mmCIF file of C-alpha atoms in Angstrom:
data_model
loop_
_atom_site.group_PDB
_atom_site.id
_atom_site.type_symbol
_atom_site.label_atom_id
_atom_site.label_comp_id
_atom_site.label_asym_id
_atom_site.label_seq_id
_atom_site.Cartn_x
_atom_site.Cartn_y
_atom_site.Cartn_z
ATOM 1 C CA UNK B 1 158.855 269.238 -11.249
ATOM 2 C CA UNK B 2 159.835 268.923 -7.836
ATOM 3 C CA UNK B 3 160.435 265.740 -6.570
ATOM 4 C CA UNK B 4 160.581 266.033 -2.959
ATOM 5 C CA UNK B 5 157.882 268.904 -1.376
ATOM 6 C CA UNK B 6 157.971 270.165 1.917
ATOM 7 C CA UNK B 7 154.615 272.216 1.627
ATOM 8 C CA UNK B 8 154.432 274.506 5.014
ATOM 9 C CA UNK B 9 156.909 277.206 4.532
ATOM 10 C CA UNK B 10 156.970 277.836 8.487
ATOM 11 C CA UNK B 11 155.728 276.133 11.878
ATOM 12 C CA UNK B 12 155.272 277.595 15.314
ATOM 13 C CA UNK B 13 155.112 275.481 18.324
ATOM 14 C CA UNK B 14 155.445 276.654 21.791
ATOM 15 C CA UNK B 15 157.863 275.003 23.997
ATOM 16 C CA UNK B 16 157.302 271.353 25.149
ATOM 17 C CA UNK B 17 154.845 270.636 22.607
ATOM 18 C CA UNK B 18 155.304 268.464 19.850
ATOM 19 C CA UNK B 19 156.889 269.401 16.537
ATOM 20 C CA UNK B 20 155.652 267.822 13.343
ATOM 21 C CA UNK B 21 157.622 268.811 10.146
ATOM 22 C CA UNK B 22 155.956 266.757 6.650
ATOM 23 C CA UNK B 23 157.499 265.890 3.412
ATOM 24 C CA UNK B 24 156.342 264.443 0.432
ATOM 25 C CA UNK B 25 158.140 263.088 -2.399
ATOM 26 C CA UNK B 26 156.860 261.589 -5.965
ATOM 27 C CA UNK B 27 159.938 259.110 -7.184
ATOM 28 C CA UNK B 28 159.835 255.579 -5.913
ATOM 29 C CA UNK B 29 163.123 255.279 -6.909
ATOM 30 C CA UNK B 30 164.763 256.945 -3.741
ATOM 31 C CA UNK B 31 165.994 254.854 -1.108
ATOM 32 C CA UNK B 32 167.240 257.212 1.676
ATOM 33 C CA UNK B 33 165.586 259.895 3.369
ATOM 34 C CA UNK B 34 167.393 262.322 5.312
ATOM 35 C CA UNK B 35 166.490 265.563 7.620
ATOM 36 C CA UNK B 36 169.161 268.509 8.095
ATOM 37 C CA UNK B 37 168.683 271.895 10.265
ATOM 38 C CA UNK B 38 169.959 274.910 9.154
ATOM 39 C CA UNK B 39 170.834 278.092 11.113
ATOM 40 C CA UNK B 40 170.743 281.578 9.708
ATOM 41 C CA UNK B 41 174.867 282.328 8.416
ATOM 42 C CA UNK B 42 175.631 278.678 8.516
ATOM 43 C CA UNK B 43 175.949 275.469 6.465
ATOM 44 C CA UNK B 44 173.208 272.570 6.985
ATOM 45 C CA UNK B 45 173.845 269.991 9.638
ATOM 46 C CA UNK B 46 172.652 266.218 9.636
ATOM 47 C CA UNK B 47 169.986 265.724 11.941
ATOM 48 C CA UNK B 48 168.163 261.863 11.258
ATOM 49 C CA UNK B 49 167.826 259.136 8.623
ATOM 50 C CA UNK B 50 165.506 256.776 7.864
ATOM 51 C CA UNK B 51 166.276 253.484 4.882
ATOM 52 C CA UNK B 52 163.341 253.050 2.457
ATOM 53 C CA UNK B 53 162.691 249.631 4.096
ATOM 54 C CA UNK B 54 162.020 251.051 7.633
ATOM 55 C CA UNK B 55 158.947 253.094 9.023
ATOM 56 C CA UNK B 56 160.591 254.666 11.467
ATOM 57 C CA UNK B 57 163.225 255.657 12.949
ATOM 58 C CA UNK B 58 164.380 257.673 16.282
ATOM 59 C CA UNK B 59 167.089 259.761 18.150
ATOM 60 C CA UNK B 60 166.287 260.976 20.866
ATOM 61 C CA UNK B 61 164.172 263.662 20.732
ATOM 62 C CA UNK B 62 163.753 263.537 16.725
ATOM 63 C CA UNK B 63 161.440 260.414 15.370
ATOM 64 C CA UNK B 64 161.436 260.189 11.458
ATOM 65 C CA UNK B 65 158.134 258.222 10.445
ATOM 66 C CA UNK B 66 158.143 256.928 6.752
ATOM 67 C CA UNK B 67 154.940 256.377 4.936
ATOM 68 C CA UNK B 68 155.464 254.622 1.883
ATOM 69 C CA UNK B 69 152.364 253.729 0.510
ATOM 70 C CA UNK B 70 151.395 257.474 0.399
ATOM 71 C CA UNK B 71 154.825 258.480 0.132
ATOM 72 C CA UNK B 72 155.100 260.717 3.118
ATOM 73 C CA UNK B 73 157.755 261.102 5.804
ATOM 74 C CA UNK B 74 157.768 263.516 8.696
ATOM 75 C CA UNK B 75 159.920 264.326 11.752
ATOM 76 C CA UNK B 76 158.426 264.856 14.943
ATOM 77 C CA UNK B 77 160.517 267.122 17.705
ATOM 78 C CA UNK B 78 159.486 266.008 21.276
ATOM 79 C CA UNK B 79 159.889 268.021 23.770
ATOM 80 C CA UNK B 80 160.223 270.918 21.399
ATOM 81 C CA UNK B 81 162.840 273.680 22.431
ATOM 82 C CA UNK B 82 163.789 277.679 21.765
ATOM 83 C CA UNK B 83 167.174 275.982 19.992
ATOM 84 C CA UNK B 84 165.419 274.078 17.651
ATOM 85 C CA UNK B 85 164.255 277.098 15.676
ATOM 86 C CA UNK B 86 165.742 276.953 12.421
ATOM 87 C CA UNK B 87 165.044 275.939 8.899
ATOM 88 C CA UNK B 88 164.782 272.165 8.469
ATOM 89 C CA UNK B 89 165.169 270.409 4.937
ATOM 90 C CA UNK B 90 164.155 266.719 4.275
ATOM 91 C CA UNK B 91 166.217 265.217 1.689
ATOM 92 C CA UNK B 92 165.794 261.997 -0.488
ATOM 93 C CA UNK B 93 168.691 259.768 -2.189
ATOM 94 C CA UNK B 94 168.358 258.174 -5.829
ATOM 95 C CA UNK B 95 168.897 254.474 -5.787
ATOM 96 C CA UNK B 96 172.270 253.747 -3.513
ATOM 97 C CA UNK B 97 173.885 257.092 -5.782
ATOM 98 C CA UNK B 98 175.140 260.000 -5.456
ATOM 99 C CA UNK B 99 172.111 262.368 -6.456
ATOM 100 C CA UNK B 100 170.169 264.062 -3.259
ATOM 101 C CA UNK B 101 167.213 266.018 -3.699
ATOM 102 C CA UNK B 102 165.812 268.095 -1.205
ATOM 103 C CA UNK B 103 162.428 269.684 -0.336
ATOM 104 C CA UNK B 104 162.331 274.052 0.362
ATOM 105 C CA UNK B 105 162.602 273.948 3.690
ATOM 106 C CA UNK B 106 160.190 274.468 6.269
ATOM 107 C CA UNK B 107 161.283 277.161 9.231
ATOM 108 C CA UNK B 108 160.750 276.304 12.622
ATOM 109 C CA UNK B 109 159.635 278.406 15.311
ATOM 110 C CA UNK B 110 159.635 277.115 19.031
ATOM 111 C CA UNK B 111 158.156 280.114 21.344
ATOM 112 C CA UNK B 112 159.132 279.853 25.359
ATOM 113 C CA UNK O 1 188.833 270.067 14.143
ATOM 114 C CA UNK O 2 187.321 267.845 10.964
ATOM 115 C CA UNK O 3 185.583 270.776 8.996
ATOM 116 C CA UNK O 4 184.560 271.324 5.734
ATOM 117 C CA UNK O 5 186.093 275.187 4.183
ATOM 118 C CA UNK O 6 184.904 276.988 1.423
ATOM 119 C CA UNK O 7 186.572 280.186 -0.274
ATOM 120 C CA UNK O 8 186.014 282.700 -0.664
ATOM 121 C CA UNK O 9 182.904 283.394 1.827
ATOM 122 C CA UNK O 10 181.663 286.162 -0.226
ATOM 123 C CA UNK O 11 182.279 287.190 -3.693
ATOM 124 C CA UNK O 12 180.742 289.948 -5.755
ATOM 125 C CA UNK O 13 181.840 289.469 -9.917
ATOM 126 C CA UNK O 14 180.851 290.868 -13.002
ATOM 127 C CA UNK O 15 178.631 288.638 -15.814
ATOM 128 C CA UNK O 16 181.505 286.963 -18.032
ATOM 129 C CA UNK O 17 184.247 286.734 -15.288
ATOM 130 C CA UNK O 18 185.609 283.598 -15.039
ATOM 131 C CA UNK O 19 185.496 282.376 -10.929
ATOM 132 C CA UNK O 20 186.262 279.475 -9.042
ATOM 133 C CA UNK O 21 184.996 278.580 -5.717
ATOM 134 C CA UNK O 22 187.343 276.065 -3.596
ATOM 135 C CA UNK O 23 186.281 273.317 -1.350
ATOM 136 C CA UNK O 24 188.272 271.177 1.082
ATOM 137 C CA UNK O 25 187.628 268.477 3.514
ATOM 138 C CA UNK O 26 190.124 267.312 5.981
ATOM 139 C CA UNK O 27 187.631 263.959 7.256
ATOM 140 C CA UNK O 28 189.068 261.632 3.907
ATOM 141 C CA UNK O 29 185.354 261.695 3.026
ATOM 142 C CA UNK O 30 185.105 260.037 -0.398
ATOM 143 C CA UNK O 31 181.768 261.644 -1.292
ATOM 144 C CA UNK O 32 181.520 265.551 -1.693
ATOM 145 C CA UNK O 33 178.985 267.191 -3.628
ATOM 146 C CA UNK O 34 177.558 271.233 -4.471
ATOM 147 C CA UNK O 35 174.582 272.641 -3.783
ATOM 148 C CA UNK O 36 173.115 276.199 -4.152
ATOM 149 C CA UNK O 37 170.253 277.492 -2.301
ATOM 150 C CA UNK O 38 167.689 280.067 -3.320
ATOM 151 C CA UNK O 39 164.563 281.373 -1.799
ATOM 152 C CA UNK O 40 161.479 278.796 -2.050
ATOM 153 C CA UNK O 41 163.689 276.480 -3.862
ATOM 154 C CA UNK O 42 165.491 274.983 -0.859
ATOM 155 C CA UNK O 43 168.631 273.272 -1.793
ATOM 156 C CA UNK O 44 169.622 272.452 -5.068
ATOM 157 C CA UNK O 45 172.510 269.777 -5.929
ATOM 158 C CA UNK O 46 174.368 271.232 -8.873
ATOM 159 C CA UNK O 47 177.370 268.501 -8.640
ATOM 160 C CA UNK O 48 178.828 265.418 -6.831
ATOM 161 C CA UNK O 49 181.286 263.517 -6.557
ATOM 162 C CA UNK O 50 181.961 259.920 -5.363
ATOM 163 C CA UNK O 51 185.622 259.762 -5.167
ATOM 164 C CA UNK O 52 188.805 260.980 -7.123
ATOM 165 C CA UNK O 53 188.333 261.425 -10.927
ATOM 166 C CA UNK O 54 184.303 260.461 -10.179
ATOM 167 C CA UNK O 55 181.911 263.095 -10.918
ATOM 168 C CA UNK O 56 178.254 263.223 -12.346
ATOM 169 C CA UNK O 57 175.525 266.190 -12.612
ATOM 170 C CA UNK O 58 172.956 266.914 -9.880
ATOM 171 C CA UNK O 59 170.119 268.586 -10.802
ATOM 172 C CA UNK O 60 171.074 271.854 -11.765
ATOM 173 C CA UNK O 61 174.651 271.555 -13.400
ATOM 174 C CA UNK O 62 174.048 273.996 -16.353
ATOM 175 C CA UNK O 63 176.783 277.073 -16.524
ATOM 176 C CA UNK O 64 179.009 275.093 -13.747
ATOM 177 C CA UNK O 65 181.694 273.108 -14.390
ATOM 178 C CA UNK O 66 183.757 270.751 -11.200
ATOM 179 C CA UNK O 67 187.280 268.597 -11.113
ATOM 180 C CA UNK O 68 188.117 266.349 -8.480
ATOM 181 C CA UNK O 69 191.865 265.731 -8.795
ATOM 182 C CA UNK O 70 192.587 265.082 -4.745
ATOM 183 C CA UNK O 71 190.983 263.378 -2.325
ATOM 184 C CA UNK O 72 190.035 266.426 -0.258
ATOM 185 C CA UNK O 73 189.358 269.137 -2.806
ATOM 186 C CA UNK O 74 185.901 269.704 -5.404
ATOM 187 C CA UNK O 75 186.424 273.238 -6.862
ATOM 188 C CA UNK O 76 183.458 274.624 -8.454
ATOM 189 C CA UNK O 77 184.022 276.743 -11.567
ATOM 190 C CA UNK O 78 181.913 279.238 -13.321
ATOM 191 C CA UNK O 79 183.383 279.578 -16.520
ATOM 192 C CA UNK O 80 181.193 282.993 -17.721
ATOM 193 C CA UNK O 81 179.002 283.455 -14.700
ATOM 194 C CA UNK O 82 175.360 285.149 -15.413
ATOM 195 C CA UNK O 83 173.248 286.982 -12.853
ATOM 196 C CA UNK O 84 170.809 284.081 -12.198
ATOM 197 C CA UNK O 85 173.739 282.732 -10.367
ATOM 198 C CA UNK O 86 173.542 284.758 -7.808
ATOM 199 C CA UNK O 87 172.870 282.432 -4.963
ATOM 200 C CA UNK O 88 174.089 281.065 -2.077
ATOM 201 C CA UNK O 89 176.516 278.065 -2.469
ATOM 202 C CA UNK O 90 176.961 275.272 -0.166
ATOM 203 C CA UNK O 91 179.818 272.681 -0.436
ATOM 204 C CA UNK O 92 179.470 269.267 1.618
ATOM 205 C CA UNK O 93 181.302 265.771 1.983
ATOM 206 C CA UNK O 94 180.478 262.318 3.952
ATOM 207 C CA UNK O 95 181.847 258.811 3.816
ATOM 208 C CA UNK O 96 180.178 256.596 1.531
ATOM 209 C CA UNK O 97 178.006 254.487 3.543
ATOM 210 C CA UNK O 98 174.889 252.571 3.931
ATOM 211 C CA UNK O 99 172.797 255.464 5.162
ATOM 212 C CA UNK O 100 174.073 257.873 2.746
ATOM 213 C CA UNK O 101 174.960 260.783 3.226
ATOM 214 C CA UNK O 102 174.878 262.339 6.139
ATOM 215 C CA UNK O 103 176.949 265.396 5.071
ATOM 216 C CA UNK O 104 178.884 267.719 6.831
ATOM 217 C CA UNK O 105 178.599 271.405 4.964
ATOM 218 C CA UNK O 106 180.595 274.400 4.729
ATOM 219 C CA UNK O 107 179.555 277.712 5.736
ATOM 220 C CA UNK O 108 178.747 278.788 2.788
ATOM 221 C CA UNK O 109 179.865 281.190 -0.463
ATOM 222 C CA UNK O 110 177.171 284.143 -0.614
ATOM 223 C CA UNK O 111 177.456 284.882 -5.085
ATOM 224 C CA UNK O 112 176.461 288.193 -6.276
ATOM 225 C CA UNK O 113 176.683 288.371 -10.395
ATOM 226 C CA UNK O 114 175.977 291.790 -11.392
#
C-alpha cells in the first residue's frame, strides 16, 4: 500500500510559468515532509521542507504548501526554468524517526 | 569537499554471490540510511541508521542485511543476492535535526543480478 503517492508521472511547463508538483500521503503519523530533485546519473538532492504543524513554507523560488485536512502537499516552482527539469520526489518522515517514505517521482519538464 | 561515496558504481553478480556495497560520509552525519530505486516505485528505504551500533528496517529490508561499526561507514550486504535485486541503490546521510533529514546522497550503485 503506498503511503505517500505522487500521481502525475510527468509535467511540462514552459519557461516562466508556474510549476505545480502534488503529493498525497495516507498516514497521519508523519511529521516531516520533504521534496528532493534528481538528475539523470546522479544521487537525489534536498530541495525544501515543510513541519507537519506549518502550511507552508518557501525558498525562494520553491513554495511547499501543506494541506492537512485532505492530506495533500505540493511544491510550486516560480519562475520555472530549463534547469529545473528533472525528476522530483516528495518524501514523508514517521513520527521524529528514522523511517522516510517517498512518493514515485514525478519528472519535470520546463520547455524555453 | 563533504560528499557522500559509494562503491562500487556498478556491479554485475551472479544469483547466490555474496556482495557488499560500501558507504562513507566524511560530514560526521549521525543519520545514514539505504534506499533502492526502481521504475514507478520511486525510492524505497531498505535500511537506516541513527548513529553507531543503531540500525532498524525501512520498508523493504528483506534479502539485505547492514552494520554500522564507525561513524562514517553503513555497508550494505547481500548475503545470496536474487535477480529482483537488480536495482539501483542509493546511499545517503544528514545530521539529526529538527527538520529531518535533509540528506545528502551518493551517486549511486547501478545492481545487475543475473
Amino acid at each position: 500500500d503506498q503511503q505517500v503517492k505522487q500521481n502525475s508521472p510527468s509535467l511540462s511547463v514552459q519557461e516562466g510559468r508556474i510549476s505545480i508538483l502534488n503529493c498525497d500521503y495516507t498516514n497521519s503519523m508523519f511529521d516531516y515532509f520533504l521534496w528532493y530533485k534528481k538528475y539523470p546519473a546522479e544521487g537525489p538532492t534536498f530541495l525544501i521542507s515543510i513541519s507537519s504543524i506549518k502550511d507552508k513554507n518557501e525558498d525562494g523560488r520553491f513554495t511547499v504548501f501543506l494541506n492537512k485536512s485532505a492530506k495533500h502537499l505540493s511544491l510550486h516552482i516560480v519562475p520555472s526554468q530549463p534547469g529545473d527539469s528533472a525528476v522530483y520526489f516528495c518524501a514523508a518522515r514517521f513520527n521524529q524517526g528514522g523511517k522516510l517514505i517517498f512518493g514515485q517521482g514525478t519528472e519535470l519538464s520546463v520547455k524555453p | 569537499e563533504a560528499q557522500v561515496t559509494q562503491n562500487p558504481r556498478y556491479l554485475i553478480t551472479v544469483t547466490g554471490k555474496k556482495l557488499t556495497v560500501t558507504c562513507s560520509q566524511n560530514m560526521n552525519h549521525e543519520y545514514m540510511s539505504w534506499y533502492r530505486q526502481d521504475p514507478g516505485l520511486g525510492l524505497r528505504q531498505i535500511y537506516y541508521s541513527m548513529n553507531v551500533e543503531v540500525t532498524d528496517k525501512g520498508d523493504v529490508p528483506e534479502g539485505y542485511k547492514v552494520s554500522r561499526k564507525e561513524k562514517r561507514n553503513f555497508p550494505l550486504i547481500l548475503e545470496s543476492p536474487s535477480p529482483n535485486q537488480t536495482s539501483l541503490y542509493f546511499c545517503a546521510s544528514s545530521f539529526r535535526t529538527e527538520s529531518s533529514y535533509e540528506q545528502y546522497f551518493g551517486p549511486g550503485t547501478r545492481l545487475t543480478v543475473t
